[in-house]
């Protein structure tokens, strides 16, 4: 049986070395996120300020895999 993952949304707050990021989840938790293979393969750029979907293991809630970068809303300033 495959391990169940929990998917959250969050905001990238800081870029770290080796494709890792500090992510603030919507429930205010801070975790370390790393880029999934599909995002790396498709050369999708992730920068601080981007909203992402992140997949977290039940067993280690301090790390997660970034699986999707959400589209930015058009701001009318």
mmCIF file of N, CA and C in Angstrom:
data_model
loop_
_atom_site.group_PDB
_atom_site.id
_atom_site.type_symbol
_atom_site.label_atom_id
_atom_site.label_comp_id
_atom_site.label_asym_id
_atom_site.label_seq_id
_atom_site.Cartn_x
_atom_site.Cartn_y
_atom_site.Cartn_z
ATOM 1 N N UNK A 1 0.837 -1.177 0.000
ATOM 2 C CA UNK A 1 0.000 0.000 0.000
ATOM 3 C C UNK A 1 0.890 1.250 0.000
ATOM 4 N N UNK A 2 0.510 2.209 -0.835
ATOM 5 C CA UNK A 2 1.314 3.420 -0.985
ATOM 6 C C UNK A 2 1.046 4.385 0.165
ATOM 7 N N UNK A 3 2.103 5.090 0.559
ATOM 8 C CA UNK A 3 1.992 6.052 1.666
ATOM 9 C C UNK A 3 1.107 7.230 1.269
ATOM 10 N N UNK A 4 0.210 7.635 2.153
ATOM 11 C CA UNK A 4 -0.665 8.778 1.903
ATOM 12 C C UNK A 4 0.103 10.076 2.132
ATOM 13 N N UNK A 5 -0.048 11.011 1.210
ATOM 14 C CA UNK A 5 0.597 12.324 1.323
ATOM 15 C C UNK A 5 -0.479 13.362 1.614
ATOM 16 N N UNK A 6 -0.101 14.402 2.319
ATOM 17 C CA UNK A 6 -1.000 15.509 2.620
ATOM 18 C C UNK A 6 -0.593 16.674 1.736
ATOM 19 N N UNK A 7 -1.550 17.276 1.016
ATOM 20 C CA UNK A 7 -1.247 18.381 0.109
ATOM 21 C C UNK A 7 -1.736 19.682 0.732
ATOM 22 N N UNK A 8 -0.812 20.659 0.828
ATOM 23 C CA UNK A 8 -1.114 21.980 1.371
ATOM 24 C C UNK A 8 -0.751 23.027 0.324
ATOM 25 N N UNK A 9 -1.245 24.248 0.537
ATOM 26 C CA UNK A 9 -0.806 25.384 -0.258
ATOM 27 C C UNK A 9 -0.003 26.309 0.637
ATOM 28 N N UNK A 10 0.958 27.003 0.034
ATOM 29 C CA UNK A 10 1.775 27.896 0.823
ATOM 30 C C UNK A 10 2.458 28.937 -0.035
ATOM 31 N N UNK A 11 3.246 29.778 0.623
ATOM 32 C CA UNK A 11 3.946 30.883 -0.017
ATOM 33 C C UNK A 11 5.445 30.693 0.163
ATOM 34 N N UNK A 12 6.201 30.824 -0.921
ATOM 35 C CA UNK A 12 7.661 30.741 -0.848
ATOM 36 C C UNK A 12 8.171 32.007 -0.165
ATOM 37 N N UNK A 13 8.908 31.843 0.935
ATOM 38 C CA UNK A 13 9.421 33.018 1.642
ATOM 39 C C UNK A 13 10.916 33.224 1.415
ATOM 40 N N UNK A 14 11.641 32.133 1.118
ATOM 41 C CA UNK A 14 13.094 32.254 0.982
ATOM 42 C C UNK A 14 13.608 31.158 0.066
ATOM 43 N N UNK A 15 14.595 31.504 -0.754
ATOM 44 C CA UNK A 15 15.240 30.538 -1.633
ATOM 45 C C UNK A 15 16.521 30.050 -0.963
ATOM 46 N N UNK A 16 16.692 28.747 -0.907
ATOM 47 C CA UNK A 16 17.869 28.136 -0.298
ATOM 48 C C UNK A 16 18.673 27.422 -1.387
ATOM 49 N N UNK A 17 19.902 27.000 -1.118
ATOM 50 C CA UNK A 17 20.702 26.306 -2.141
ATOM 51 C C UNK A 17 20.095 24.963 -2.549
ATOM 52 N N UNK A 18 20.509 24.479 -3.718
ATOM 53 C CA UNK A 18 20.157 23.151 -4.244
ATOM 54 C C UNK A 18 18.663 22.951 -4.474
ATOM 55 N N UNK A 19 17.976 23.958 -4.949
ATOM 56 C CA UNK A 19 16.566 23.799 -5.292
ATOM 57 C C UNK A 19 15.663 23.611 -4.095
ATOM 58 N N UNK A 20 16.062 24.155 -2.962
ATOM 59 C CA UNK A 20 15.230 24.060 -1.770
ATOM 60 C C UNK A 20 14.706 25.439 -1.408
ATOM 61 N N UNK A 21 13.544 25.466 -0.751
ATOM 62 C CA UNK A 21 12.885 26.723 -0.421
ATOM 63 C C UNK A 21 12.280 26.634 0.963
ATOM 64 N N UNK A 22 12.167 27.795 1.614
ATOM 65 C CA UNK A 22 11.439 27.879 2.870
ATOM 66 C C UNK A 22 10.015 28.282 2.508
ATOM 67 N N UNK A 23 9.038 27.495 2.958
ATOM 68 C CA UNK A 23 7.643 27.694 2.578
ATOM 69 C C UNK A 23 6.806 27.947 3.830
ATOM 70 N N UNK A 24 6.002 29.024 3.799
ATOM 71 C CA UNK A 24 5.046 29.288 4.875
ATOM 72 C C UNK A 24 3.699 28.772 4.407
ATOM 73 N N UNK A 25 3.210 27.734 5.091
ATOM 74 C CA UNK A 25 1.923 27.145 4.727
ATOM 75 C C UNK A 25 0.785 28.074 5.134
ATOM 76 N N UNK A 26 -0.401 27.800 4.597
ATOM 77 C CA UNK A 26 -1.564 28.623 4.923
ATOM 78 C C UNK A 26 -1.938 28.534 6.393
ATOM 79 N N UNK A 27 -1.535 27.454 7.082
ATOM 80 C CA UNK A 27 -1.801 27.340 8.515
ATOM 81 C C UNK A 27 -0.643 27.895 9.358
ATOM 82 N N UNK A 28 0.220 28.723 8.729
ATOM 83 C CA UNK A 28 1.320 29.469 9.372
ATOM 84 C C UNK A 28 2.526 28.624 9.762
ATOM 85 N N UNK A 29 2.578 27.337 9.398
ATOM 86 C CA UNK A 29 3.761 26.523 9.673
ATOM 87 C C UNK A 29 4.855 26.845 8.659
ATOM 88 N N UNK A 30 6.117 26.812 9.104
ATOM 89 C CA UNK A 30 7.262 26.993 8.213
ATOM 90 C C UNK A 30 7.893 25.632 7.970
ATOM 91 N N UNK A 31 8.073 25.264 6.695
ATOM 92 C CA UNK A 31 8.720 23.994 6.365
ATOM 93 C C UNK A 31 9.726 24.223 5.252
ATOM 94 N N UNK A 32 10.554 23.208 5.001
ATOM 95 C CA UNK A 32 11.510 23.227 3.903
ATOM 96 C C UNK A 32 10.885 22.441 2.748
ATOM 97 N N UNK A 33 10.870 23.059 1.558
ATOM 98 C CA UNK A 33 10.325 22.392 0.383
ATOM 99 C C UNK A 33 11.398 22.204 -0.671
ATOM 100 N N UNK A 34 11.364 21.069 -1.352
ATOM 101 C CA UNK A 34 12.299 20.842 -2.453
ATOM 102 C C UNK A 34 11.495 20.618 -3.732
ATOM 103 N N UNK A 35 12.110 20.897 -4.864
ATOM 104 C CA UNK A 35 11.424 20.856 -6.150
ATOM 105 C C UNK A 35 11.254 19.409 -6.605
ATOM 106 N N UNK A 36 10.061 19.071 -7.099
ATOM 107 C CA UNK A 36 9.822 17.729 -7.629
ATOM 108 C C UNK A 36 10.509 17.585 -8.992
ATOM 109 N N UNK A 37 10.628 16.362 -9.450
ATOM 110 C CA UNK A 37 11.318 16.078 -10.711
ATOM 111 C C UNK A 37 10.639 16.691 -11.921
ATOM 112 N N UNK A 38 9.308 16.693 -11.952
ATOM 113 C CA UNK A 38 8.592 17.250 -13.117
ATOM 114 C C UNK A 38 8.823 18.746 -13.230
ATOM 115 N N UNK A 39 8.831 19.452 -12.105
ATOM 116 C CA UNK A 39 9.083 20.893 -12.138
ATOM 117 C C UNK A 39 10.511 21.157 -12.589
ATOM 118 N N UNK A 40 11.449 20.362 -12.102
ATOM 119 C CA UNK A 40 12.853 20.525 -12.491
ATOM 120 C C UNK A 40 13.037 20.215 -13.981
ATOM 121 N N UNK A 41 12.384 19.158 -14.450
ATOM 122 C CA UNK A 41 12.520 18.740 -15.851
ATOM 123 C C UNK A 41 11.918 19.755 -16.817
ATOM 124 N N UNK A 42 10.809 20.393 -16.441
ATOM 125 C CA UNK A 42 10.160 21.373 -17.309
ATOM 126 C C UNK A 42 10.689 22.790 -17.122
ATOM 127 N N UNK A 43 11.761 22.940 -16.331
ATOM 128 C CA UNK A 43 12.450 24.219 -16.125
ATOM 129 C C UNK A 43 11.506 25.322 -15.653
ATOM 130 N N UNK A 44 10.625 25.000 -14.722
ATOM 131 C CA UNK A 44 9.710 25.991 -14.158
ATOM 132 C C UNK A 44 10.454 26.739 -13.057
ATOM 133 N N UNK A 45 10.485 28.054 -13.162
ATOM 134 C CA UNK A 45 11.194 28.878 -12.187
ATOM 135 C C UNK A 45 10.284 29.173 -11.005
ATOM 136 N N UNK A 46 10.815 28.998 -9.817
ATOM 137 C CA UNK A 46 10.085 29.307 -8.591
ATOM 138 C C UNK A 46 10.891 30.358 -7.842
ATOM 139 N N UNK A 47 10.212 31.445 -7.488
ATOM 140 C CA UNK A 47 10.873 32.569 -6.823
ATOM 141 C C UNK A 47 10.156 32.889 -5.518
ATOM 142 N N UNK A 48 10.837 33.571 -4.592
ATOM 143 C CA UNK A 48 10.147 34.013 -3.375
ATOM 144 C C UNK A 48 8.939 34.883 -3.735
ATOM 145 N N UNK A 49 7.831 34.632 -3.066
ATOM 146 C CA UNK A 49 6.585 35.326 -3.350
ATOM 147 C C UNK A 49 5.608 34.487 -4.147
ATOM 148 N N UNK A 50 6.065 33.377 -4.724
ATOM 149 C CA UNK A 50 5.177 32.492 -5.484
ATOM 150 C C UNK A 50 4.350 31.633 -4.544
ATOM 151 N N UNK A 51 3.113 31.328 -4.962
ATOM 152 C CA UNK A 51 2.261 30.392 -4.224
ATOM 153 C C UNK A 51 2.420 29.013 -4.857
ATOM 154 N N UNK A 52 2.541 27.990 -4.012
ATOM 155 C CA UNK A 52 2.787 26.633 -4.502
ATOM 156 C C UNK A 52 1.894 25.636 -3.777
ATOM 157 N N UNK A 53 1.734 24.461 -4.410
ATOM 158 C CA UNK A 53 1.150 23.300 -3.743
ATOM 159 C C UNK A 53 2.315 22.434 -3.304
ATOM 160 N N UNK A 54 2.244 21.936 -2.083
ATOM 161 C CA UNK A 54 3.347 21.152 -1.539
ATOM 162 C C UNK A 54 2.802 19.882 -0.915
ATOM 163 N N UNK A 55 3.513 18.789 -1.154
ATOM 164 C CA UNK A 55 3.096 17.463 -0.710
ATOM 165 C C UNK A 55 3.958 17.083 0.503
ATOM 166 N N UNK A 56 3.307 16.789 1.626
ATOM 167 C CA UNK A 56 4.023 16.530 2.879
ATOM 168 C C UNK A 56 3.737 15.109 3.336
ATOM 169 N N UNK A 57 4.768 14.419 3.774
ATOM 170 C CA UNK A 57 4.625 13.069 4.299
ATOM 171 C C UNK A 57 3.987 13.107 5.685
ATOM 172 N N UNK A 58 3.265 12.072 6.022
ATOM 173 C CA UNK A 58 2.688 11.981 7.370
ATOM 174 C C UNK A 58 3.758 11.816 8.433
ATOM 175 N N UNK A 59 4.899 11.245 8.048
ATOM 176 C CA UNK A 59 5.908 10.865 9.026
ATOM 177 C C UNK A 59 6.903 11.986 9.324
ATOM 178 N N UNK A 60 7.116 12.891 8.370
ATOM 179 C CA UNK A 60 8.047 14.008 8.588
ATOM 180 C C UNK A 60 7.376 15.283 8.109
ATOM 181 N N UNK A 61 6.841 16.045 9.036
ATOM 182 C CA UNK A 61 6.076 17.238 8.663
ATOM 183 C C UNK A 61 6.948 18.479 8.554
ATOM 184 N N UNK A 62 8.278 18.318 8.568
ATOM 185 C CA UNK A 62 9.163 19.472 8.444
ATOM 186 C C UNK A 62 9.663 19.660 7.021
ATOM 187 N N UNK A 63 9.462 18.670 6.147
ATOM 188 C CA UNK A 63 9.920 18.734 4.763
ATOM 189 C C UNK A 63 8.782 18.350 3.832
ATOM 190 N N UNK A 64 8.827 18.907 2.619
ATOM 191 C CA UNK A 64 7.808 18.563 1.641
ATOM 192 C C UNK A 64 8.328 18.744 0.232
ATOM 193 N N UNK A 65 7.588 18.183 -0.725
ATOM 194 C CA UNK A 65 7.960 18.264 -2.129
ATOM 195 C C UNK A 65 7.028 19.233 -2.835
ATOM 196 N N UNK A 66 7.587 20.236 -3.499
ATOM 197 C CA UNK A 66 6.794 21.217 -4.243
ATOM 198 C C UNK A 66 6.357 20.560 -5.541
ATOM 199 N N UNK A 67 5.035 20.427 -5.729
ATOM 200 C CA UNK A 67 4.527 19.704 -6.890
ATOM 201 C C UNK A 67 3.860 20.604 -7.916
ATOM 202 N N UNK A 68 3.551 21.860 -7.564
ATOM 203 C CA UNK A 68 2.838 22.724 -8.497
ATOM 204 C C UNK A 68 3.031 24.182 -8.104
ATOM 205 N N UNK A 69 3.310 25.040 -9.098
ATOM 206 C CA UNK A 69 3.359 26.483 -8.855
ATOM 207 C C UNK A 69 2.047 27.068 -9.325
ATOM 208 N N UNK A 70 1.341 27.756 -8.425
ATOM 209 C CA UNK A 70 0.031 28.315 -8.751
ATOM 210 C C UNK A 70 0.185 29.579 -9.584
ATOM 211 N N UNK A 71 -0.809 29.841 -10.430
ATOM 212 C CA UNK A 71 -0.795 31.030 -11.292
ATOM 213 C C UNK A 71 -0.979 32.281 -10.432
ATOM 214 N N UNK A 72 -0.309 33.338 -10.828
ATOM 215 C CA UNK A 72 -0.463 34.609 -10.120
ATOM 216 C C UNK A 72 -1.736 35.281 -10.580
ATOM 217 N N UNK A 73 -2.398 35.951 -9.662
ATOM 218 C CA UNK A 73 -3.585 36.738 -10.001
ATOM 219 C C UNK A 73 -3.135 38.050 -10.641
ATOM 220 N N UNK A 74 -3.876 38.513 -11.650
ATOM 221 C CA UNK A 74 -3.558 39.803 -12.281
ATOM 222 C C UNK A 74 -3.967 40.915 -11.328
ATOM 223 N N UNK A 75 -2.999 41.752 -10.928
ATOM 224 C CA UNK A 75 -3.302 42.843 -10.008
ATOM 225 C C UNK A 75 -3.464 44.130 -10.801
ATOM 226 N N UNK A 76 -4.483 44.895 -10.489
ATOM 227 C CA UNK A 76 -4.775 46.169 -11.156
ATOM 228 C C UNK A 76 -4.351 47.304 -10.232
ATOM 229 N N UNK A 77 -3.096 47.727 -10.310
ATOM 230 C CA UNK A 77 -2.608 48.823 -9.455
ATOM 231 C C UNK A 77 -2.517 50.108 -10.234
#
